[in-house]
PDB file of C-alpha atoms in Angstrom:
ATOM      1  CA  MET P   1     101.581 131.268 138.434  1.00  0.00           C
ATOM      2  CA  ASP P   2      97.496 130.124 139.028  1.00  0.00           C
ATOM      3  CA  HIS P   3      96.269 127.376 137.825  1.00  0.00           C
ATOM      4  CA  PHE P   4      92.516 128.173 135.932  1.00  0.00           C
ATOM      5  CA  GLU P   5      89.992 127.267 138.082  1.00  0.00           C
ATOM      6  CA  GLN P   6      89.372 123.196 139.061  1.00  0.00           C
ATOM      7  CA  ASN P   7      88.825 121.230 136.091  1.00  0.00           C
ATOM      8  CA  VAL P   8      85.168 119.988 137.703  1.00  0.00           C
ATOM      9  CA  GLY P   9      83.271 119.406 134.813  1.00  0.00           C
ATOM     10  CA  VAL P  10      85.064 121.107 132.038  1.00  0.00           C
ATOM     11  CA  GLU P  11      85.410 119.333 128.904  1.00  0.00           C
ATOM     12  CA  LEU P  12      86.391 120.428 125.708  1.00  0.00           C
ATOM     13  CA  HIS P  13      85.744 119.672 122.261  1.00  0.00           C
ATOM     14  CA  GLY P  14      87.597 119.634 119.552  1.00  0.00           C
ATOM     15  CA  GLU P  15      87.175 118.372 115.864  1.00  0.00           C
ATOM     16  CA  LYS P  16      88.601 115.406 116.514  1.00  0.00           C
ATOM     17  CA  VAL P  17      89.757 115.535 120.330  1.00  0.00           C
ATOM     18  CA  LEU P  18      88.185 115.580 123.534  1.00  0.00           C
ATOM     19  CA  LEU P  19      89.978 117.455 126.752  1.00  0.00           C
ATOM     20  CA  ARG P  20      88.614 116.402 129.932  1.00  0.00           C
ATOM     21  CA  PRO P  21      89.279 116.040 134.026  1.00  0.00           C
ATOM     22  CA  VAL P  22      91.579 113.222 134.162  1.00  0.00           C
ATOM     23  CA  VAL P  23      90.067 110.453 136.131  1.00  0.00           C
ATOM     24  CA  ASP P  24      91.599 107.798 138.472  1.00  0.00           C
ATOM     25  CA  SER P  25      91.233 105.162 136.042  1.00  0.00           C
ATOM     26  CA  ASP P  26      92.638 107.475 133.442  1.00  0.00           C
ATOM     27  CA  VAL P  27      95.932 107.392 136.003  1.00  0.00           C
ATOM     28  CA  LYS P  28      97.774 103.976 134.757  1.00  0.00           C
ATOM     29  CA  LYS P  29      97.093 105.108 131.098  1.00  0.00           C
ATOM     30  CA  LEU P  30      98.978 108.408 131.413  1.00  0.00           C
ATOM     31  CA  ASP P  31     101.570 106.334 133.180  1.00  0.00           C
ATOM     32  CA  LYS P  32     102.521 104.572 130.571  1.00  0.00           C
ATOM     33  CA  ILE P  33     102.539 107.528 128.033  1.00  0.00           C
ATOM     34  CA  VAL P  34     104.295 109.240 130.048  1.00  0.00           C
ATOM     35  CA  ARG P  35     106.837 106.732 130.402  1.00  0.00           C
ATOM     36  CA  GLU P  36     107.325 105.965 126.523  1.00  0.00           C
ATOM     37  CA  PRO P  37     110.718 107.208 125.377  1.00  0.00           C
ATOM     38  CA  GLU P  38     109.653 109.268 122.842  1.00  0.00           C
ATOM     39  CA  VAL P  39     107.793 111.063 126.063  1.00  0.00           C
ATOM     40  CA  ALA P  40     110.096 110.435 129.010  1.00  0.00           C
ATOM     41  CA  ALA P  41     113.208 112.835 126.946  1.00  0.00           C
ATOM     42  CA  TRP P  42     110.701 115.511 127.869  1.00  0.00           C
ATOM     43  CA  TRP P  43     108.781 114.834 130.620  1.00  0.00           C
ATOM     44  CA  SER P  44     109.215 113.461 134.147  1.00  0.00           C
ATOM     45  CA  THR P  45     106.413 111.412 135.725  1.00  0.00           C
ATOM     46  CA  PRO P  46     103.969 113.699 137.248  1.00  0.00           C
ATOM     47  CA  ASP P  47     103.379 113.084 141.337  1.00  0.00           C
ATOM     48  CA  ASP P  48      99.970 113.235 140.152  1.00  0.00           C
ATOM     49  CA  TYR P  49      97.516 114.656 137.546  1.00  0.00           C
ATOM     50  CA  GLU P  50      94.951 116.263 139.119  1.00  0.00           C
ATOM     51  CA  ALA P  51      95.567 119.499 137.664  1.00  0.00           C
ATOM     52  CA  MET P  52      95.467 117.722 134.158  1.00  0.00           C
ATOM     53  CA  LEU P  53      93.042 117.274 131.938  1.00  0.00           C
ATOM     54  CA  ALA P  54      92.789 113.956 129.576  1.00  0.00           C
ATOM     55  CA  ILE P  55      93.532 114.097 125.798  1.00  0.00           C
ATOM     56  CA  THR P  56      90.890 111.544 124.193  1.00  0.00           C
ATOM     57  CA  LEU P  57      90.705 110.570 120.634  1.00  0.00           C
ATOM     58  CA  GLY P  58      88.384 108.111 119.977  1.00  0.00           C
ATOM     59  CA  GLY P  59      87.171 107.344 123.364  1.00  0.00           C
ATOM     60  CA  GLU P  60      90.927 106.645 124.110  1.00  0.00           C
ATOM     61  CA  ILE P  61      93.404 108.357 125.780  1.00  0.00           C
ATOM     62  CA  ILE P  62      96.071 109.623 123.870  1.00  0.00           C
ATOM     63  CA  GLY P  63      97.979 111.553 126.729  1.00  0.00           C
ATOM     64  CA  ALA P  64      97.242 115.112 128.677  1.00  0.00           C
ATOM     65  CA  VAL P  65      97.503 118.692 129.167  1.00  0.00           C
ATOM     66  CA  GLN P  66      98.482 121.038 132.089  1.00  0.00           C
ATOM     67  CA  TYR P  67      98.223 124.624 131.792  1.00  0.00           C
ATOM     68  CA  GLU P  68      98.617 127.777 133.799  1.00  0.00           C
ATOM     69  CA  GLU P  69      98.091 131.564 134.198  1.00  0.00           C
ATOM     70  CA  GLU P  70      99.406 134.797 135.274  1.00  0.00           C
ATOM     71  CA  ALA P  71      96.156 136.530 136.342  1.00  0.00           C
ATOM     72  CA  ASP P  72      98.140 139.770 137.289  1.00  0.00           C
ATOM     73  CA  PRO P  73      96.691 142.375 134.525  1.00  0.00           C
ATOM     74  CA  GLU P  74     100.288 143.898 134.147  1.00  0.00           C
ATOM     75  CA  PHE P  75     102.029 140.579 132.996  1.00  0.00           C
ATOM     76  CA  TRP P  76      98.246 138.473 132.065  1.00  0.00           C
ATOM     77  CA  HIS P  77      99.790 135.103 130.281  1.00  0.00           C
ATOM     78  CA  ALA P  78      99.276 131.925 130.156  1.00  0.00           C
ATOM     79  CA  GLY P  79     101.235 128.808 129.747  1.00  0.00           C
ATOM     80  CA  ILE P  80      99.908 124.955 128.612  1.00  0.00           C
ATOM     81  CA  ASP P  81     102.361 122.054 128.136  1.00  0.00           C
ATOM     82  CA  ILE P  82     101.014 119.011 126.329  1.00  0.00           C
ATOM     83  CA  PHE P  83     102.092 115.243 126.269  1.00  0.00           C
ATOM     84  CA  LEU P  84     100.471 112.687 123.995  1.00  0.00           C
ATOM     85  CA  ALA P  85     101.557 109.093 123.039  1.00  0.00           C
ATOM     86  CA  ALA P  86     104.477 108.670 120.539  1.00  0.00           C
ATOM     87  CA  SER P  87     101.874 107.021 118.099  1.00  0.00           C
ATOM     88  CA  ALA P  88      98.946 110.241 119.113  1.00  0.00           C
ATOM     89  CA  GLY P  89     100.174 113.047 116.378  1.00  0.00           C
ATOM     90  CA  THR P  90      97.480 115.074 117.849  1.00  0.00           C
ATOM     91  CA  ALA P  91      99.539 118.293 119.392  1.00  0.00           C
ATOM     92  CA  ARG P  92      97.783 120.928 117.080  1.00  0.00           C
ATOM     93  CA  GLY P  93      94.569 119.963 117.498  1.00  0.00           C
ATOM     94  CA  SER P  94      94.940 119.206 121.335  1.00  0.00           C
ATOM     95  CA  ALA P  95      96.913 122.763 121.259  1.00  0.00           C
ATOM     96  CA  ARG P  96      93.721 124.521 119.496  1.00  0.00           C
ATOM     97  CA  THR P  97      91.344 122.676 121.605  1.00  0.00           C
ATOM     98  CA  MET P  98      93.007 123.826 125.089  1.00  0.00           C
ATOM     99  CA  SER P  99      93.659 127.926 124.003  1.00  0.00           C
ATOM    100  CA  GLY P 100      91.297 127.802 121.692  1.00  0.00           C
ATOM    101  CA  ARG P 101      88.413 127.204 123.224  1.00  0.00           C
ATOM    102  CA  ARG P 102      88.992 127.702 127.343  1.00  0.00           C
ATOM    103  CA  ALA P 103      91.777 131.058 126.700  1.00  0.00           C
ATOM    104  CA  VAL P 104      89.630 132.530 124.458  1.00  0.00           C
ATOM    105  CA  ALA P 105      85.923 132.202 124.719  1.00  0.00           C
ATOM    106  CA  ASP P 106      86.782 132.206 128.528  1.00  0.00           C
ATOM    107  CA  ARG P 107      89.775 134.777 128.375  1.00  0.00           C
ATOM    108  CA  GLY P 108      89.760 136.789 124.935  1.00  0.00           C
ATOM    109  CA  ALA P 109      93.591 135.811 124.915  1.00  0.00           C
ATOM    110  CA  ARG P 110      94.586 134.855 121.275  1.00  0.00           C
ATOM    111  CA  ALA P 111      94.004 131.831 119.718  1.00  0.00           C
ATOM    112  CA  PRO P 112      97.366 129.450 118.302  1.00  0.00           C
ATOM    113  CA  SER P 113      98.022 129.983 114.798  1.00  0.00           C
ATOM    114  CA  ASP P 114      99.115 127.201 112.248  1.00  0.00           C
ATOM    115  CA  HIS P 115     102.077 129.613 110.940  1.00  0.00           C
ATOM    116  CA  HIS P 116     105.074 128.782 112.373  1.00  0.00           C
TER     117      HIS P 116
END
């Protein structure tokens, strides 16, 4: 699968969260979050965060999102993976911001639904 274009200059604004490129000063905080027991049960520590967007809430780093896309028109699909600090509780807002703003506006995909 191919990644979307480089994250350089990408900022996605949601109702509560901001998704932006990860910078070097984010790595220590992201490493700490990904090692929390609730996160580590699902995620291994990434080799790097270069292809991810940092998730911020009120200026604080609360996690990251990675995304990928299969661009072949016959098999087109995209996926996102999110990890958040155990105390953050904003996965739905992060997913909506990522897919609603990026995929729908740029790619014509359907936004996630609140229906479960």
